[in-house]
Coordinates of C-alpha atoms and ligand atoms in Angstrom, one line a residue:
X22 CA 79.9 71.4 107.7
X23 CA 81.5 70.9 104.4
X24 CA 83.4 73.6 102.5
X25 CA 80.5 73.7 100.0
X26 CA 77.9 74.3 102.7
X27 CA 79.5 77.5 104.0
X28 CA 79.5 79.4 100.8
X29 CA 76.7 81.7 102.0
X30 CA 78.5 82.6 105.2
X31 CA 80.8 85.6 105.6
X32 CA 84.5 85.4 106.3
X33 CA 84.4 85.6 110.1
X34 CA 81.8 82.8 110.2
X35 CA 83.7 80.6 107.8
X36 CA 87.0 81.0 109.7
X37 CA 85.3 79.3 112.7
X38 CA 83.0 76.8 111.0
X39 CA 84.4 75.8 107.6
X40 CA 85.8 72.3 107.2
X41 CA 84.5 71.0 110.5
X42 CA 83.0 67.5 110.2
X43 CA 81.5 66.1 113.5
X44 CA 83.0 62.7 113.4
X45 CA 83.1 59.5 115.4
X46 CA 80.8 58.5 118.3
X47 CA 81.6 61.4 120.7
X48 CA 80.8 64.4 118.5
X49 CA 83.5 66.7 119.8
X50 CA 82.9 70.4 119.0
X51 CA 86.6 71.1 118.4
X52 CA 88.4 69.3 115.5
X53 CA 90.1 66.2 117.0
X54 CA 93.8 65.7 116.7
X55 CA 94.3 62.4 114.9
X56 CA 97.8 61.9 116.2
X57 CA 98.4 58.5 114.5
X58 CA 100.7 57.2 111.8
X59 CA 98.2 54.9 110.3
X60 CA 94.5 53.9 110.1
X61 CA 92.9 50.5 110.5
X62 CA 91.6 48.6 107.5
X63 CA 88.4 46.8 108.4
X64 CA 89.3 43.9 106.1
X65 CA 91.4 42.7 103.2
X66 CA 89.2 44.4 100.5
X67 CA 89.2 47.7 102.3
X68 CA 93.0 47.7 102.4
X69 CA 93.1 47.1 98.7
X70 CA 90.4 49.7 98.0
X71 CA 92.3 52.4 100.0
X72 CA 95.4 51.8 97.9
X73 CA 93.5 51.8 94.7
X74 CA 91.9 55.1 95.7
X75 CA 88.4 53.7 95.3
X76 CA 87.7 54.1 99.0
X77 CA 88.3 57.7 100.2
X78 CA 89.2 56.7 103.8
X79 CA 92.7 57.4 105.2
X80 CA 95.6 54.9 105.2
X81 CA 98.8 56.7 106.3
X82 CA 99.4 60.2 107.7
X83 CA 102.1 61.1 105.1
X84 CA 99.4 60.7 102.5
X85 CA 96.3 62.0 104.3
X86 CA 94.9 62.5 107.8
X87 CA 91.4 63.7 109.0
X88 CA 92.9 66.7 111.0
X89 CA 94.9 67.8 107.9
X90 CA 91.7 67.3 105.8
X91 CA 89.7 69.7 108.1
X92 CA 92.4 72.4 107.7
X93 CA 92.6 71.8 104.0
X94 CA 88.8 72.3 103.6
X95 CA 88.9 75.4 105.8
X96 CA 91.7 77.2 103.9
X97 CA 90.1 76.3 100.6
X98 CA 86.8 77.8 101.9
X99 CA 88.6 81.0 103.0
X100 CA 90.7 81.4 99.8
X101 CA 87.8 80.5 97.5
X102 CA 89.7 77.5 96.1
X103 CA 88.5 74.1 95.0
X104 CA 90.9 72.2 97.4
X105 CA 94.2 72.4 99.3
X106 CA 97.1 70.3 100.5
X107 CA 98.8 70.7 103.9
X108 CA 102.6 70.3 104.1
X109 CA 105.3 70.6 106.7
X110 CA 106.3 74.2 106.1
X111 CA 105.8 77.2 103.8
X112 CA 109.0 76.3 102.0
X113 CA 107.6 72.8 101.4
X114 CA 104.5 74.4 99.9
X115 CA 106.5 76.7 97.6
X116 CA 108.8 74.0 96.4
X117 CA 106.1 71.4 95.9
X118 CA 103.6 73.8 94.2
X119 CA 106.3 74.7 91.6
X120 CA 107.8 71.2 91.2
X121 CA 104.3 70.0 90.3
X122 CA 104.5 72.4 87.3
X123 CA 108.1 72.5 86.2
X124 CA 110.8 69.8 85.5
X125 CA 114.3 69.7 84.1
X126 CA 114.6 71.9 81.0
X127 CA 111.6 74.0 82.0
X128 CA 111.5 77.7 83.0
X129 CA 109.8 79.8 85.6
X130 CA 109.3 83.6 85.7
X131 CA 109.4 85.0 89.2
X132 CA 109.3 88.4 90.9
X133 CA 112.7 89.3 92.3
X134 CA 111.2 90.6 95.5
X135 CA 110.5 87.1 96.8
X136 CA 111.0 85.9 100.4
X137 CA 114.7 85.1 100.5
X138 CA 114.2 81.4 101.2
X139 CA 112.1 81.1 98.0
X140 CA 114.5 83.3 96.0
X141 CA 117.5 81.1 97.0
X142 CA 115.4 77.9 96.3
X143 CA 114.8 79.1 92.7
X144 CA 118.1 80.7 92.1
X145 CA 120.3 77.9 93.4
X146 CA 118.4 74.7 94.0
X147 CA 116.0 74.8 91.0
X148 CA 119.0 75.8 88.8
X149 CA 120.8 72.6 89.9
X150 CA 117.7 70.6 88.9
X151 CA 117.9 72.2 85.5
X152 CA 114.9 74.5 86.0
X153 CA 115.8 78.0 84.8
X154 CA 114.3 81.1 86.5
X155 CA 114.0 84.6 85.1
X156 CA 113.5 87.2 87.8
X157 CA 111.5 90.3 87.1
X158 CA 112.8 93.3 89.1
X159 CA 110.2 95.9 88.1
X160 CA 107.1 93.8 88.9
X161 CA 104.8 96.7 88.0
X162 CA 106.1 96.6 84.4
X163 CA 103.6 94.1 82.9
X164 CA 105.6 94.0 79.6
X165 CA 108.6 92.8 81.6
X166 CA 106.6 89.7 82.7
X167 CA 105.4 89.1 79.2
X168 CA 108.9 89.5 77.7
X169 CA 110.3 86.9 80.1
X170 CA 107.9 84.1 79.1
X171 CA 109.3 81.4 76.8
X172 CA 107.7 78.3 75.2
X173 CA 109.3 76.3 78.1
X174 CA 107.8 78.6 80.8
X175 CA 105.6 76.5 83.2
X176 CA 104.6 79.1 85.9
X177 CA 104.7 82.7 86.9
X178 CA 105.4 83.2 90.6
X179 CA 105.2 86.2 92.9
X180 CA 104.1 87.3 96.4
X181 CA 100.9 89.4 96.9
X182 CA 102.6 91.6 99.6
X183 CA 106.4 91.3 99.3
X184 CA 108.5 92.3 102.3
X185 CA 110.3 94.4 103.5
X186 CA 109.5 96.9 100.6
X187 CA 105.7 96.3 100.3
X188 CA 106.0 96.5 96.4
X189 CA 102.6 95.0 95.8
X190 CA 101.7 92.7 92.9
X191 CA 99.2 93.7 90.3
X192 CA 97.5 90.3 90.5
X193 CA 94.9 90.7 87.7
X194 CA 97.5 92.3 85.4
X195 CA 100.0 89.5 85.8
X196 CA 97.3 86.8 85.7
X197 CA 96.1 88.1 82.3
X198 CA 99.6 87.8 80.9
X199 CA 100.0 84.3 82.4
X200 CA 96.7 83.1 80.9
X201 CA 97.4 84.6 77.5
X202 CA 100.6 82.5 77.5
X203 CA 98.7 79.4 78.7
X204 CA 100.6 79.3 82.1
X205 CA 99.2 79.5 85.6
X206 CA 100.0 82.3 88.1
X207 CA 101.2 81.0 91.4
X208 CA 101.1 83.5 94.3
X209 CA 102.4 83.4 97.9
X210 CA 99.7 85.0 100.0
X211 CA 101.4 84.6 103.4
X212 CA 101.6 88.3 104.3
X213 CA 98.1 89.2 103.3
X214 CA 96.3 86.1 104.6
X215 CA 92.9 85.4 103.0
X216 CA 91.3 87.9 105.3
X217 CA 92.9 90.9 103.6
X218 CA 93.2 89.5 100.1
X219 CA 91.9 86.5 98.1
X220 CA 94.1 86.3 95.0
X221 CA 91.9 83.7 93.3
X222 CA 89.2 86.3 93.1
X223 CA 91.6 88.4 91.1
X224 CA 92.7 85.7 88.6
X225 CA 95.5 83.9 90.4
X226 CA 95.4 80.1 89.8
X227 CA 97.3 78.6 92.7
X228 CA 97.9 80.1 96.2
X229 CA 100.6 79.0 98.6
X230 CA 100.9 79.9 102.3
X231 CA 103.4 79.7 105.1
X232 CA 100.8 78.8 107.7
X233 CA 103.6 79.3 110.3
X234 CA 102.8 83.1 110.1
X235 CA 99.4 84.7 110.3
X236 CA 97.3 81.5 109.9
X237 CA 98.9 79.9 113.0
X238 CA 99.3 83.4 114.4
X239 CA 101.0 82.6 117.7
X240 CA 104.5 81.7 116.5
X241 CA 104.4 78.1 117.7
X242 CA 104.3 75.8 114.7
X243 CA 105.4 75.4 111.1
X244 CA 103.1 74.5 108.3
X245 CA 102.4 75.2 104.6
X246 CA 99.4 75.0 102.3
X247 CA 98.9 74.8 98.5
X248 CA 95.5 75.9 97.4
X249 CA 94.1 75.2 93.9
X250 CA 91.8 77.8 92.4
X251 CA 90.4 75.0 90.3
X252 CA 89.8 76.8 87.1
X253 CA 93.1 76.7 85.2
X254 CA 92.6 74.9 81.8
X255 CA 95.3 72.2 81.9
X256 CA 93.9 70.6 78.8
X257 CA 94.3 73.7 76.6
X258 CA 97.9 72.9 75.8
X259 CA 98.4 69.3 76.9
X260 CA 102.0 69.1 75.8
X261 CA 102.9 71.9 78.2
X262 CA 101.9 69.7 81.2
X263 CA 102.5 66.1 80.0
X264 CA 102.4 64.7 83.6
X265 CA 98.9 65.9 83.9
X266 CA 97.5 65.7 80.4
X267 CA 99.5 63.2 78.3
X268 CA 101.2 60.4 80.4
X269 CA 98.9 57.5 81.1
X270 CA 98.8 55.6 84.4
X271 CA 98.3 51.8 84.9
X272 CA 94.6 52.3 84.3
X273 CA 95.3 53.8 80.8
X274 CA 94.0 57.2 81.8
X275 CA 95.8 60.6 82.2
X276 CA 95.6 62.3 85.6
X277 CA 93.3 64.9 84.0
X278 CA 91.0 62.1 82.9
X279 CA 91.1 60.5 86.3
X280 CA 90.9 63.6 88.5
X281 CA 89.4 66.3 86.2
X282 CA 90.0 69.8 87.6
X283 CA 91.6 68.2 90.7
X284 CA 94.5 66.9 88.6
X285 CA 97.0 69.5 89.7
X286 CA 96.3 69.1 93.4
X287 CA 96.4 65.3 92.9
X288 CA 99.9 65.7 91.5
X289 CA 100.9 68.0 94.4
X290 CA 99.8 65.2 96.8
X291 CA 101.8 62.6 94.9
X292 CA 104.9 64.7 95.1
X293 CA 104.3 65.4 98.8
X294 CA 103.8 61.7 99.4
X295 CA 107.0 60.7 97.6
X296 CA 109.4 63.5 98.6
X297 CA 107.8 63.4 102.1
X298 CA 107.6 67.0 103.5
X299 CA 104.8 65.8 105.8
X300 CA 103.2 67.9 108.5
X301 CA 102.1 66.8 112.0
X302 CA 98.3 66.5 112.8
X303 CA 99.1 68.5 116.0
X304 CA 100.3 71.4 113.9
X305 CA 97.2 71.1 111.7
X306 CA 95.1 71.4 114.9
X307 CA 97.0 74.5 116.1
X308 CA 96.8 76.2 112.7
X309 CA 93.0 75.4 112.6
X310 CA 92.7 77.0 116.1
X311 CA 94.8 80.0 114.9
X312 CA 92.6 80.6 111.9
X313 CA 89.5 80.9 114.2
X314 CA 90.7 84.3 115.2
X315 CA 92.4 85.3 111.9
X316 CA 90.2 88.3 111.0
X317 CA 90.4 89.7 114.5
X318 CA 94.1 89.5 114.8
X319 CA 94.9 90.6 111.2
X320 CA 92.5 93.6 111.3
X321 CA 94.1 94.8 114.6
X322 CA 97.6 94.2 113.4
X323 CA 96.9 96.0 110.1
X324 CA 95.3 99.0 111.8
X325 CA 98.2 99.3 114.3
X326 CA 100.7 99.0 111.5
X327 CA 99.1 101.9 109.6
X328 CA 99.2 104.0 112.8
X329 CA 102.9 103.1 113.4
X330 CA 103.8 103.7 109.8
X331 CA 102.2 107.2 109.9
X332 CA 104.0 108.0 113.2
X333 CA 107.4 106.7 111.9
X334 CA 107.1 108.8 108.8
X335 CA 106.9 112.0 111.0
X336 CA 110.0 111.2 113.0
X337 CA 113.2 113.1 112.3
X338 CA 115.3 109.9 112.7
X339 CA 113.4 108.2 109.9
X340 CA 114.4 108.6 106.3
X341 CA 111.6 106.6 104.7
X342 CA 108.8 104.1 105.4
X343 CA 107.8 101.3 103.0
X344 CA 104.1 100.8 103.8
X345 CA 101.5 100.5 101.0
X346 CA 98.9 102.1 103.2
X347 CA 100.7 105.5 103.3
X348 CA 99.9 108.2 100.7
X349 CA 103.7 108.4 100.1
X350 CA 103.8 104.8 98.9
X351 CA 104.4 104.3 95.1
X352 CA 102.1 101.3 95.6
X353 CA 99.2 103.1 97.2
X354 CA 97.0 102.6 94.0
X355 CA 97.5 98.9 94.1
X356 CA 96.8 98.9 97.9
X357 CA 93.5 100.7 97.3
X358 CA 92.5 98.1 94.7
X359 CA 93.7 94.9 96.4
X360 CA 93.9 95.7 100.1
X361 CA 90.9 97.8 101.0
X362 CA 90.4 96.3 104.5
X363 CA 94.0 96.9 105.5
X364 CA 97.5 96.8 104.1
X365 CA 99.1 94.2 106.4
X366 CA 101.4 94.5 109.3
X367 CA 104.9 93.7 107.9
X368 CA 106.9 96.6 106.5
X369 CA 110.3 98.2 106.4
X370 CA 111.5 101.6 107.4
X371 CA 114.9 103.2 107.1
X372 CA 116.7 105.1 109.8
X373 CA 119.1 108.0 109.1
X374 CA 122.7 107.1 110.0
X375 CA 122.9 103.8 108.3
X376 CA 124.1 100.6 110.0
X377 CA 125.4 102.2 113.3
X378 CA 122.0 103.9 113.9
X379 CA 120.1 100.7 112.9
X380 CA 122.2 98.6 115.2
X381 CA 121.7 100.9 118.2
X382 CA 117.9 101.2 117.5
X383 CA 117.5 97.4 117.3
X384 CA 119.5 96.8 120.5
X385 CA 117.5 99.4 122.4
X386 CA 114.1 98.0 121.7
X387 CA 112.5 96.5 124.8
X388 CA 109.0 95.5 123.7
X389 CA 109.7 94.4 120.1
X390 CA 111.3 91.0 119.9
X391 CA 114.5 90.6 117.8
X392 CA 113.5 87.6 115.8
X393 CA 113.2 86.3 112.2
X394 CA 109.5 85.5 111.9
X395 CA 106.4 87.4 111.2
X396 CA 102.6 87.3 111.7
X397 CA 103.1 86.6 115.4
X398 CA 100.8 88.1 118.0
X399 CA 104.0 89.7 119.4
X400 CA 105.7 92.5 117.6
X401 CA 109.1 91.6 116.0
X402 CA 112.0 93.5 114.5
X403 CA 114.8 92.4 112.2
X404 CA 117.7 94.1 110.3
X405 CA 117.4 92.5 106.8
X406 CA 120.8 93.7 105.6
X407 CA 122.7 91.6 108.2
X408 CA 120.2 88.6 108.4
X409 CA 117.7 87.6 105.7
X410 CA 119.5 89.4 102.9
X411 CA 123.1 88.7 104.0
X412 CA 123.8 86.3 101.1
X413 CA 123.3 89.1 98.6
X414 CA 126.1 91.4 97.5
X415 CA 126.0 95.0 98.8
X416 CA 125.1 96.2 95.2
X417 CA 122.3 93.7 94.9
X418 CA 120.9 94.7 98.3
X419 CA 121.0 98.4 97.4
X420 CA 119.4 97.7 94.0
X421 CA 116.5 96.0 96.0
X422 CA 116.2 98.9 98.4
X423 CA 117.8 97.0 101.3
X424 CA 119.6 100.0 102.7
X425 CA 122.1 99.5 105.7
X426 CA 119.6 101.5 107.8
X427 CA 116.5 99.5 106.9
X428 CA 114.6 97.7 109.6
X429 CA 111.7 95.3 109.2
X430 CA 108.8 95.3 111.6
X431 CA 106.1 92.7 112.1
X432 CA 103.4 94.3 114.2
X433 CA 101.6 92.2 116.8
X434 CA 98.4 92.7 118.8
X435 CA 99.9 94.8 121.6
X436 CA 98.6 98.3 122.4
X437 CA 99.9 100.5 119.6
X438 CA 100.7 103.3 122.1
X439 CA 103.1 101.0 123.9
X440 CA 104.8 100.0 120.6
X441 CA 105.2 103.7 119.7
X442 CA 106.7 104.5 123.1
X443 CA 109.2 101.7 122.6
X444 CA 110.1 102.8 119.1
X445 CA 110.5 106.5 120.3
X446 CA 113.0 105.6 123.0
X447 CA 115.0 103.3 120.6
X448 CA 115.1 105.9 117.8
X449 CA 116.5 108.4 120.3
X450 CA 119.3 106.0 121.1
X451 CA 119.8 105.3 117.4
X452 CA 120.1 109.1 116.7
X453 CA 122.8 109.4 119.5
X454 CA 124.7 106.6 117.8
X455 CA 124.5 108.3 114.5
X456 CA 125.8 111.6 116.0
X457 CA 128.6 109.8 117.7
X458 CA 129.5 107.9 114.5
X459 CA 129.6 111.2 112.5
X460 CA 131.8 112.7 115.2
X461 CA 134.4 110.0 115.0
X462 CA 134.7 110.0 111.2
Ligands
PLP26 C1 108.1 82.4 106.1 C2 107.7 82.5 104.6 C3 107.9 81.4 103.8 C4 108.5 80.1 104.3 O1 107.6 79.5 105.2 P1 108.1 78.5 106.4 O2 106.9 78.1 107.0 O3 109.1 79.3 107.3 O4 108.9 77.4 105.7 C5 107.5 81.5 102.5 N1 107.0 82.7 102.0 C6 106.9 83.8 102.8 C7 106.3 85.0 102.2 C8 107.2 83.7 104.1 O5 107.0 84.8 104.9

């Protein structure tokens, strides 16, 4: 079934059927894993045609592979995009998606609440390549986005659900500003997954995913995806994207003339082919299998997260909870607008007593796994101040709301009662540590 053929089906049906193409002589029901480096050319002419791109068969797995293609069609169908590219990791997806837009001398405007890996990539590595980045701290301030854009700006970049503070993005608002400036909005939709939120429906142009999280769902493999919404007008200001709209290939045509609306994704594929952040077909298979239960897992995880966030908010050991599903959240209005099915399952909460209380709480948890990952079927806990955000200065951490007592949870599919019981006993140990620390001061 092609991506186009599933348009009439609802999400839970598409997650099982989209992208599947019964191939070969045996007609397997599951998507086969084409674990092969290369593909046979029938004859001399076919080899030449594959290289010329006039025959759409596969040649070499770094460039394309049928298992990857099935995953690409499925995620495009779920996000409502025109196509997608599968890469080796979420970081590969972020870096490739942005490098396909910006080069030396160019500029990107990004939310400062990014995943730390992406933030460091932009702040340090893109800077070394001569790509400047302006970070917008107050992402709800649409004028701040607008004011940061320059004639050299090639992309706006943000996450739909940032963690650990859940300071949601006003996708439509920022997309409007991007489009008025003639620039695409690129969003990382990892934490929402297309089940909870489809950013292209709200005006985003390009969506990236770490498929290592909710899409795979079981914490077993890495993968990344770049999805093109297919409607950004690259030809409106050709000089802004010369590699797509001005420079001519050996056939005398621009990429836009050759690939039409597929030009951006075609360029992403070229970068992936040349820089080489290739994925494994086995990982594509495991991610396809994970996606088949996406709506079931994410609904359950999101419902449990809301129950836990509400419970945590009532505990005397807890100072605050950053979950956009709570009435106390300053982002509740955006959650109502963009996340009506559920507000996700990764959030932060701050224990009273700072680092000693946080440390004792983390060390006492028995069911939660201490691990730096998220979107797993198992519940996970992390202390951002001493792990993900350790490269920031203390002032910078505090300015971003990363208090020494802040803990990040990723809620799995376990029974929420058991998770609450585990948190209750760990918070009691944390409280004892706080009392003891106060006594010795
Ligand atoms: C994990 C993550 C990434 C990076 O993905 P990897 O697959 O680990 O490379 C990027 N963005 C977000 C929001 C993430 O959570």
